[in-house]
CSV table of C-alpha atoms (C1' of nucleotides) in Angstrom, one decimal:
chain,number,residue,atom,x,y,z
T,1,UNK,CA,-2.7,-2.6,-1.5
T,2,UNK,CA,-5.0,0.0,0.1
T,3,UNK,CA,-6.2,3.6,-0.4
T,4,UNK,CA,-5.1,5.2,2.6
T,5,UNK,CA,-7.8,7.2,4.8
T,6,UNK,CA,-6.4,10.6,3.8
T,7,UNK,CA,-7.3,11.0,0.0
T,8,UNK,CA,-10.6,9.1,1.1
T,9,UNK,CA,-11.6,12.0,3.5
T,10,UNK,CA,-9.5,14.3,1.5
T,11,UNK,CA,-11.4,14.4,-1.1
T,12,UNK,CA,-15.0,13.6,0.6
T,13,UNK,CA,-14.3,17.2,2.5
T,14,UNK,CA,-13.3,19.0,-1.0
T,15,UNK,CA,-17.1,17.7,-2.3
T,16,UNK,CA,-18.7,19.1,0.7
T,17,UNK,CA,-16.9,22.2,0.0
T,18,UNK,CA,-17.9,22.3,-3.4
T,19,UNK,CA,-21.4,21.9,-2.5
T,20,UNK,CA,-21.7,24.7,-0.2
T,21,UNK,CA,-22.3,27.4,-2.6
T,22,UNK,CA,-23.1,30.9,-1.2
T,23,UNK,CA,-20.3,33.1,0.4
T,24,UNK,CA,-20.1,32.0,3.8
T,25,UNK,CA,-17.3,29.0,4.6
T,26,UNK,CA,-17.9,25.9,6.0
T,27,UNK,CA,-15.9,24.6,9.2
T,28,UNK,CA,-14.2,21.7,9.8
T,29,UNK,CA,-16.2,20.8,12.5
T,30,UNK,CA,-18.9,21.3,10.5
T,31,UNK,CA,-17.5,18.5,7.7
T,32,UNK,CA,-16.4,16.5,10.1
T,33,UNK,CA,-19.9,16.1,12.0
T,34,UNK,CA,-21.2,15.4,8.5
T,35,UNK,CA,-18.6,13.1,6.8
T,36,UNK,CA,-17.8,11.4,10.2
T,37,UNK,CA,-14.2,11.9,10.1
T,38,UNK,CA,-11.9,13.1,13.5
T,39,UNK,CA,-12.5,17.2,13.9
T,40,UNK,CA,-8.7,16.9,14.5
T,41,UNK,CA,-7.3,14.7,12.2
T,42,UNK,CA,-9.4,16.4,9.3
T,43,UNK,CA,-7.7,19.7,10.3
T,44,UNK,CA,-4.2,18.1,9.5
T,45,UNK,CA,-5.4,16.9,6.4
T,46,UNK,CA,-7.2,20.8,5.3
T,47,UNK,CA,-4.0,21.8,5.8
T,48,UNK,CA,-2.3,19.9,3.3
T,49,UNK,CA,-5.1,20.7,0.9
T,50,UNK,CA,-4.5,24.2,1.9
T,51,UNK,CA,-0.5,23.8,1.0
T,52,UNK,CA,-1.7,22.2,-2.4
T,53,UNK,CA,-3.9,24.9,-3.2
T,54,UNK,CA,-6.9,23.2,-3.6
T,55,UNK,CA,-8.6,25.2,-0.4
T,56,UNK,CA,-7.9,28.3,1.4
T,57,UNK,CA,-8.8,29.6,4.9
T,58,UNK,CA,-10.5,32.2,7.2
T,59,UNK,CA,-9.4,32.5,10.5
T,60,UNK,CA,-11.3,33.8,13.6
T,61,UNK,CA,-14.9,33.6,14.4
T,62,UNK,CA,-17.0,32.9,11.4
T,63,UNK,CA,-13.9,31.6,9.6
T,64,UNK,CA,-13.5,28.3,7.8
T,65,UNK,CA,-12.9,27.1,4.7
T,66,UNK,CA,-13.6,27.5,1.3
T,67,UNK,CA,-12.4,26.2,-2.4
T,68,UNK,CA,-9.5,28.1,-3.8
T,69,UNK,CA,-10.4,27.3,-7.4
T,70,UNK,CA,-13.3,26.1,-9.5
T,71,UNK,CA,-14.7,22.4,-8.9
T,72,UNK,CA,-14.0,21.6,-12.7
T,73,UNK,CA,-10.6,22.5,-12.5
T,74,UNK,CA,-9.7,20.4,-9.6
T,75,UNK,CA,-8.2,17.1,-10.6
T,76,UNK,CA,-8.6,14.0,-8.6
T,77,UNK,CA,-4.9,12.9,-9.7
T,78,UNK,CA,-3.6,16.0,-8.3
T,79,UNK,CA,-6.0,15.7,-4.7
T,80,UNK,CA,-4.4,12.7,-4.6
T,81,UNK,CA,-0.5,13.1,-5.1
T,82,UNK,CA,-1.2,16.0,-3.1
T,83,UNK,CA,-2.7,13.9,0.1
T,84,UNK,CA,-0.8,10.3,-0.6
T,85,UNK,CA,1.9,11.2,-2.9
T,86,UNK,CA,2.2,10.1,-6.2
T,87,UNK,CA,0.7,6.7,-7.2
T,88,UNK,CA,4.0,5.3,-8.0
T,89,UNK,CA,3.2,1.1,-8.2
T,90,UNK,CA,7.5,0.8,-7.8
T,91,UNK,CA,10.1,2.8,-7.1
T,92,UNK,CA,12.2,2.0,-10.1
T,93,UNK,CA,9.4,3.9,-12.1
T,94,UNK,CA,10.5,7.3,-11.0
T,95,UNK,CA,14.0,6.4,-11.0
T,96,UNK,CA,15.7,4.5,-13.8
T,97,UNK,CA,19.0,4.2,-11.7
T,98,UNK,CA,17.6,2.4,-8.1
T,99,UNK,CA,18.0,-0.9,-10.1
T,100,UNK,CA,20.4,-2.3,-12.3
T,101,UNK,CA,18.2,-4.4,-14.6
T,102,UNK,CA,15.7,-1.6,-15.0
T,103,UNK,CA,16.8,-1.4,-19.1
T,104,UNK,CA,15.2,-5.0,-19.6
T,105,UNK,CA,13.1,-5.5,-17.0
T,106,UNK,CA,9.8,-6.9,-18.2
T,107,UNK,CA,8.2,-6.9,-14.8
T,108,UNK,CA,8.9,-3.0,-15.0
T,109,UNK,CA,6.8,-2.6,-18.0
T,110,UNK,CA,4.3,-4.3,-16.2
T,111,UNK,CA,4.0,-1.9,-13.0
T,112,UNK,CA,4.3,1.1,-15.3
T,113,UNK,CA,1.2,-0.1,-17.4
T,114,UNK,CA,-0.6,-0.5,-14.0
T,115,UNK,CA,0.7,3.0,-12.6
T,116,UNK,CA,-0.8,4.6,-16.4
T,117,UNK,CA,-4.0,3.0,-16.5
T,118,UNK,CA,-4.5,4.2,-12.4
T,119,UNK,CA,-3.3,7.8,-13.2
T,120,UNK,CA,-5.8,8.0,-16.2
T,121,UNK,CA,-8.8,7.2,-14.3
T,122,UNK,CA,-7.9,9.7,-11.6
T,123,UNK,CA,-6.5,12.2,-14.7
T,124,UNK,CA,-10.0,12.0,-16.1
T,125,UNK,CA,-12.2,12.7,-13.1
T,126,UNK,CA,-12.9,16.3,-11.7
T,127,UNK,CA,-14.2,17.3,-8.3
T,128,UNK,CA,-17.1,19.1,-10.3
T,129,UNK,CA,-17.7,15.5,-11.9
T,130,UNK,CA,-18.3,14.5,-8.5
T,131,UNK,CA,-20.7,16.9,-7.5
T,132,UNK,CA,-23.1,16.0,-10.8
T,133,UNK,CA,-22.8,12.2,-9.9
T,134,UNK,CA,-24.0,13.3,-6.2
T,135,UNK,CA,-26.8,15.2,-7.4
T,136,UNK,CA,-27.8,13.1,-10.1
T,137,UNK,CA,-27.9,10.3,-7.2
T,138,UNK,CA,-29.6,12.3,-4.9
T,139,UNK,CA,-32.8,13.0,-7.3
T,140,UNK,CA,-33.1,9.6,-8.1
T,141,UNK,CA,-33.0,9.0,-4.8
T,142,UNK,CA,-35.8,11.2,-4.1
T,143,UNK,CA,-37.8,9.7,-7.4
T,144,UNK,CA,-37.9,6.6,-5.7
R,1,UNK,CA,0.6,4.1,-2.8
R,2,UNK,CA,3.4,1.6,-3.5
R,3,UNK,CA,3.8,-2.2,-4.4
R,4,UNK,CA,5.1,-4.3,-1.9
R,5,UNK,CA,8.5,-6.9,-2.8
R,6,UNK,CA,6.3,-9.2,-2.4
R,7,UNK,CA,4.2,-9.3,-5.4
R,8,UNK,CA,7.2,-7.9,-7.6
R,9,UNK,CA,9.7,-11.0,-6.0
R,10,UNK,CA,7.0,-13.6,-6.8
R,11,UNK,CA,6.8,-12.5,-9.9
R,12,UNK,CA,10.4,-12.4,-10.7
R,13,UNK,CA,11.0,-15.6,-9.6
R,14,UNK,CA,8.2,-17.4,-11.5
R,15,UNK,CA,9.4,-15.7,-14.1
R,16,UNK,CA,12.8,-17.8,-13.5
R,17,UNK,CA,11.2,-21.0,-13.2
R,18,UNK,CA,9.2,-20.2,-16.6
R,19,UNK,CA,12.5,-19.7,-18.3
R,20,UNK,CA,14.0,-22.8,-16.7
R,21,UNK,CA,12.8,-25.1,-19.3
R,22,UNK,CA,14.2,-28.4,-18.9
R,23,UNK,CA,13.0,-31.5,-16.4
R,24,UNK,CA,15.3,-30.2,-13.6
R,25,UNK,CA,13.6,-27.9,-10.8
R,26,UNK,CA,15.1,-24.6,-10.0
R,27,UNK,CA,16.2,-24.3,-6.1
R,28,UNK,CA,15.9,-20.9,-4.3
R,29,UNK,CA,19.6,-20.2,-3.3
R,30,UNK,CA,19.8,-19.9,-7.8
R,31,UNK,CA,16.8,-17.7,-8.2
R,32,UNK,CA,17.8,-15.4,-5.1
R,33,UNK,CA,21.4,-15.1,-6.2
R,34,UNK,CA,19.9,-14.4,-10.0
R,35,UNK,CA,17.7,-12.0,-8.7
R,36,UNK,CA,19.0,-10.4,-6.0
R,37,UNK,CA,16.6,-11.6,-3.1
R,38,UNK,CA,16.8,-13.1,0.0
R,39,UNK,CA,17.1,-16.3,0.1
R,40,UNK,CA,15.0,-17.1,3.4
R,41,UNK,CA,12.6,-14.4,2.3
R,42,UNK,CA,12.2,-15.6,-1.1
R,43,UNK,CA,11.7,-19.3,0.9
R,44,UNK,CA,8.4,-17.7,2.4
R,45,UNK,CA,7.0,-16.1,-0.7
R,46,UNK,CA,7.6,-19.5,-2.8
R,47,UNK,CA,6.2,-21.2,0.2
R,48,UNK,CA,3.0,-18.8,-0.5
R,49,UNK,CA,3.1,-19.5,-4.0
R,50,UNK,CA,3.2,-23.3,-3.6
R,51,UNK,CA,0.1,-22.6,-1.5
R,52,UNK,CA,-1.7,-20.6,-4.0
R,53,UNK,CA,-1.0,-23.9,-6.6
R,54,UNK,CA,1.1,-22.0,-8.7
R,55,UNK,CA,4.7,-23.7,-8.1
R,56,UNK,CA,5.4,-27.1,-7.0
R,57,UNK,CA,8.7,-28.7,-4.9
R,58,UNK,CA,11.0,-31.2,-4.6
R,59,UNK,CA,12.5,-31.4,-1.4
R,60,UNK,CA,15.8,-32.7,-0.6
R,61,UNK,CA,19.2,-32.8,-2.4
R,62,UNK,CA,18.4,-31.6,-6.2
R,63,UNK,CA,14.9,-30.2,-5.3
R,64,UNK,CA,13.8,-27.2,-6.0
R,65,UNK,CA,10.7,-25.3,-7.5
R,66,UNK,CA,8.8,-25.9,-10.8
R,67,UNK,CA,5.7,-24.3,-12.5
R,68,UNK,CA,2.9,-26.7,-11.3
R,69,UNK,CA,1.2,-25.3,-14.5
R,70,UNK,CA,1.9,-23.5,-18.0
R,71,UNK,CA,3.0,-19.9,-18.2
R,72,UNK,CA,0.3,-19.4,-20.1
R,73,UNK,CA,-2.1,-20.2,-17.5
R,74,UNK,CA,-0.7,-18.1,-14.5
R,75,UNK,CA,-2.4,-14.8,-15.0
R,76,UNK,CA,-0.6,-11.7,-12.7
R,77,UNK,CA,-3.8,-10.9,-11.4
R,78,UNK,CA,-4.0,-14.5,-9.7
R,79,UNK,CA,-0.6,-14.7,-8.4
R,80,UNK,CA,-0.8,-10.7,-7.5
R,81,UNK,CA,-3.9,-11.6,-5.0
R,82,UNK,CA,-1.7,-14.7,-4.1
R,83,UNK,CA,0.9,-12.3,-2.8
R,84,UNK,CA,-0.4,-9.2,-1.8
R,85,UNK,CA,-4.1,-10.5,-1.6
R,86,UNK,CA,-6.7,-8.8,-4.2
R,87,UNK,CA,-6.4,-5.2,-4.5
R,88,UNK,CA,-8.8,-3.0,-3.3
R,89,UNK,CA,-9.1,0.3,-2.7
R,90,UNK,CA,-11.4,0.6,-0.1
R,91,UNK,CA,-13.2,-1.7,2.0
R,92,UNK,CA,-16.4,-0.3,1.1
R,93,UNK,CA,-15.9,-1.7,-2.6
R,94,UNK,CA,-15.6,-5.3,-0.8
R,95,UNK,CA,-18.4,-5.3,1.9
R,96,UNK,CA,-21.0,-2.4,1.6
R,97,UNK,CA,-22.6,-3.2,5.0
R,98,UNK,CA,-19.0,-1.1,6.4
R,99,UNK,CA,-20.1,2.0,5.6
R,100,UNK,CA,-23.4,3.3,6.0
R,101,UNK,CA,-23.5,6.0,2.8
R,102,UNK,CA,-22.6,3.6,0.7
R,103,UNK,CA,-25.6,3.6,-0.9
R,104,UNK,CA,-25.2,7.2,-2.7
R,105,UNK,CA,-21.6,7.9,-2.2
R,106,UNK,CA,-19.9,9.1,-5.3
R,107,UNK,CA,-16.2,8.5,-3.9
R,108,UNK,CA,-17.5,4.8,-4.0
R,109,UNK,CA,-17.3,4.9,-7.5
R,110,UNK,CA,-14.1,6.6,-7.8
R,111,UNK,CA,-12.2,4.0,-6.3
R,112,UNK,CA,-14.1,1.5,-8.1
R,113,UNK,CA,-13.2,2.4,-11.4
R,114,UNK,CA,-9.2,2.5,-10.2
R,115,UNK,CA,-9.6,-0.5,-8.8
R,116,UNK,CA,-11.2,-2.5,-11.6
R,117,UNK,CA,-8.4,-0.4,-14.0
R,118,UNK,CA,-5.8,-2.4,-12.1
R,119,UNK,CA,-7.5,-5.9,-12.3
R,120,UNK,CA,-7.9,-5.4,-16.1
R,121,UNK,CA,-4.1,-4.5,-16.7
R,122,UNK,CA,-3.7,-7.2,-14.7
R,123,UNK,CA,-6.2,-9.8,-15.7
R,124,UNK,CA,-5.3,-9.5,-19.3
R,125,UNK,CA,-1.7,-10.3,-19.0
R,126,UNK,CA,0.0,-13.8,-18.4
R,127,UNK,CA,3.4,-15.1,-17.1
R,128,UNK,CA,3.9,-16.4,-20.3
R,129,UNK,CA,3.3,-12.7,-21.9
R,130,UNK,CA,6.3,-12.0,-19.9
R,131,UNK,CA,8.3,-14.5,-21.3
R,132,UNK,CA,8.0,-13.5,-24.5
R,133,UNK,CA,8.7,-10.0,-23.8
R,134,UNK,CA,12.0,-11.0,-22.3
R,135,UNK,CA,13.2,-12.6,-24.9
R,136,UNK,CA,11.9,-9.9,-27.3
R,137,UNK,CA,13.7,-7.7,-25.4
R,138,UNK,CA,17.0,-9.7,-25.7
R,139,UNK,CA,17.5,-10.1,-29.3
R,140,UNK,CA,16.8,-6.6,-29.2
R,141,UNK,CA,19.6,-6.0,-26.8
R,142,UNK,CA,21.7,-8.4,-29.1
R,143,UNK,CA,21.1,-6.8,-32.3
R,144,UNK,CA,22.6,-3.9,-30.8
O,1,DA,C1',23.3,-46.2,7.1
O,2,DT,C1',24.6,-41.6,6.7
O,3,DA,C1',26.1,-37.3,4.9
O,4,DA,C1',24.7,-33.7,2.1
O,5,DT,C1',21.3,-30.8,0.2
O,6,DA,C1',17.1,-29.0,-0.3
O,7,DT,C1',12.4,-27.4,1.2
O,8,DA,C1',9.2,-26.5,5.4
O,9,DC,C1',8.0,-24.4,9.4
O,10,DT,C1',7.9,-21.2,13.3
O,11,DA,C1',9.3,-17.4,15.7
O,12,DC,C1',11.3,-13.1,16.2
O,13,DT,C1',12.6,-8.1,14.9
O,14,DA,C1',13.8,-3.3,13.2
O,15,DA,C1',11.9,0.2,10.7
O,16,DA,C1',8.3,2.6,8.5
O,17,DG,C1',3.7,4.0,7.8
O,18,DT,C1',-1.2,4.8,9.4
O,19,DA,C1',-4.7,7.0,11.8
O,20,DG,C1',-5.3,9.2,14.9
O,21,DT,C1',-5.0,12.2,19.9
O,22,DA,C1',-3.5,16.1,22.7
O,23,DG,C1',-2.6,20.7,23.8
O,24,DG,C1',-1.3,25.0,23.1
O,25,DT,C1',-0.9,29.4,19.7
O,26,DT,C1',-2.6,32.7,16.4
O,27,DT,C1',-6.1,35.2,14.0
O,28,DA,C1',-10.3,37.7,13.3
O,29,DA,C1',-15.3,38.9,14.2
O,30,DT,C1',-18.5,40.6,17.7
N,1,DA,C1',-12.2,41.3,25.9
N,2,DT,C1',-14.4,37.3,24.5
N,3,DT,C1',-15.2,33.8,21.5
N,4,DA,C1',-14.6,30.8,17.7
N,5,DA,C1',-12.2,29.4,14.4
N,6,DA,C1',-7.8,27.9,12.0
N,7,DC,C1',-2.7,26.7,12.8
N,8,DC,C1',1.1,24.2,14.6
N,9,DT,C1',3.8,20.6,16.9
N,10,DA,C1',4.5,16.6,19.3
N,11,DC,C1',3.2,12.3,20.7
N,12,DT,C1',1.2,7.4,20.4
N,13,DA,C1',-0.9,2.8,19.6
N,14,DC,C1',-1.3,-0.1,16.0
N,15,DT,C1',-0.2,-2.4,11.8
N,16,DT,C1',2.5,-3.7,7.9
N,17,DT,C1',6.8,-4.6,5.6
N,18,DA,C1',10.9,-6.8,4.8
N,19,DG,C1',13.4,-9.3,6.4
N,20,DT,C1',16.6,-12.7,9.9
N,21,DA,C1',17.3,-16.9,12.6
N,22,DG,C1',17.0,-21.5,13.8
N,23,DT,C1',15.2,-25.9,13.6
N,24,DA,C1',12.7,-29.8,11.5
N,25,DT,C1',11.8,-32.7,7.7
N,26,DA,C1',12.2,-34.9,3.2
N,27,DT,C1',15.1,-36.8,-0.6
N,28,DT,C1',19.2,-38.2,-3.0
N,29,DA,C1',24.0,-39.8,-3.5
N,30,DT,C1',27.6,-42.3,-1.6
DNA sequence: ATAATATACTACTAAAGTAGTAGGTTTAAT
DNA sequence: ATTAAACCTACTACTTTAGTAGTATATTAT
C-alpha cells in the first residue's frame, strides 16, 4: 500500500508555488527543473490541481502558474482526494450496500478506524503549515 | 488509495479459525464458502499466512488450518505486513539514501505522520479484539 | 493397499492502475 | 509575426491485482 507519485509531486509543486511570493507566476518547467519531476507529466497533474481549484493559469509568454487561494486555506486532505481520490481503505466504507455483511462486519470497523485516523492527519495539515516547516528547516540548516 | 483483498481475506479468515474453537482444524473449501472467497485464492493467502507463522495445517483427509498461536497474540499490524507487506507511504520513509532532499524535505514528514497513524490503529488492535467485537455485535443483533 | 480428501506448489491470465511519453493546439505578451 | 507558455488527447511500457488451472504431495479411513 503506496502513495502514488501524483499527490507526492502534487503537492511538492503547490509548496513551490506557495513560496514564490511576488506577482509574477512560476512555470512548470521551471518546478519541474527544481523538484525533478517530468515537464510533461507535471503539466497533467497542474491541471487537475487547476480543475480542483487549488491553482489557476496564465497562458502565453510570461504565463504560468499561480495559487488560486491562500496557503492556509489549502488542505492537504483535499490536494489529496483531488490528485488520488479519496483515501477510502475499502470500498464498503463509501457504500453500505456492495456487501451483504457490512451491518456486522467487524473487520469493517477496523478499515474505517484506519481510513479516520489517515483523513485526520491530512485534515490537520495546511499547505501554509508546510511552508513554516520548510523555512524553519532551512534556517537551521543555515545555523549549522 | 485502497486496500487490497488480500489483507481484508486474511483477516477474515483468521478471524474464522479464531472462532473455530474446538480441536478440529477448519479446511478452506468451509472458510471460502463462509466468506465468500475463492477457494484457490484463499489457498495462496493461507499458504502466506502459514509462512508468516500465523496459521498452521494439516494436510490430508480432515486437515485444515488452525491458529498456530492465541488470538490475542496476532496483532493486524503483523498479519497486515504478512499480507500486503508493511505500509509505507513513500520509499523515502524506508531508505533515505533514495532521494537526495531528504534531508529537509517537509512532504517527508507528511507521509510519515500518515504512515505511523496507520501502524498505531493497527498495532494497537488484536485478532482477538475482533473476536470479541463480533460477538458483541451479535447479542446485540439478538437482543433486537 | 487404495480411495478419498485435504493442503502445497507452480504457472498462467485478464483487467486495471501507474508513470510516464509524444505531439499537436490554443492563448497571450513582445 | 514570433515566441513562450499552458492546454488537450492519445498512446505505451510496466507493474499489480485478483484471480484460475492443473498437478503433486501428505494424511486418514476403509
Amino acid at each position: 500500500m503506496k502513495l502514488s507519485t501524483r499527490t507526492r509531486y502534487g503537492i511538492r509543486a503547490l509548496l513551490e508555488l506557495a513560496e514564490n511570493t511576488g506577482d509574477s507566476p512560476l512555470q512548470i518547467k521551471v518546478i519541474g527543473k527544481k523538484q525533478d519531476i517530468s515537464i510533461k507529466y507535471l503539466e497533467q497533474l497542474m491541471s487537475i490541481l487547476k480543475g480542483g481549484g487549488f491553482v489557476r493559469s496564465l497562458c502565453g509568454s510570461k504565463g504560468g502558474y499561480l495559487l488560486a487561494k491562500e496557503a492556509k486555506d489549502i488542505k492537504l486532505i483535499d490536494v489529496f482526494n483531488c490528485l488520488e481520490g479519496p483515501f477510502v481503505t475499502v470500498e464498503c466504507l463509501a457504500d453500505k450496500s456492495l456487501c451483504s455483511r457490512t451491518s456486522d462486519c467487524v473487520t469493517r470497523k477496523v478499515w474505517f478506524k484506519v481510513q479516520k485516523a489517515v483523513n485526520e492527519v491530512l485534515e490537520s495539515m495546511s499547505l501554509q503549515d508546510l511552508v513554516e516547516q520548510a523555512k524553519e528547516q532551512r534556517e537551521l540548516n543555515y545555523q549549522i
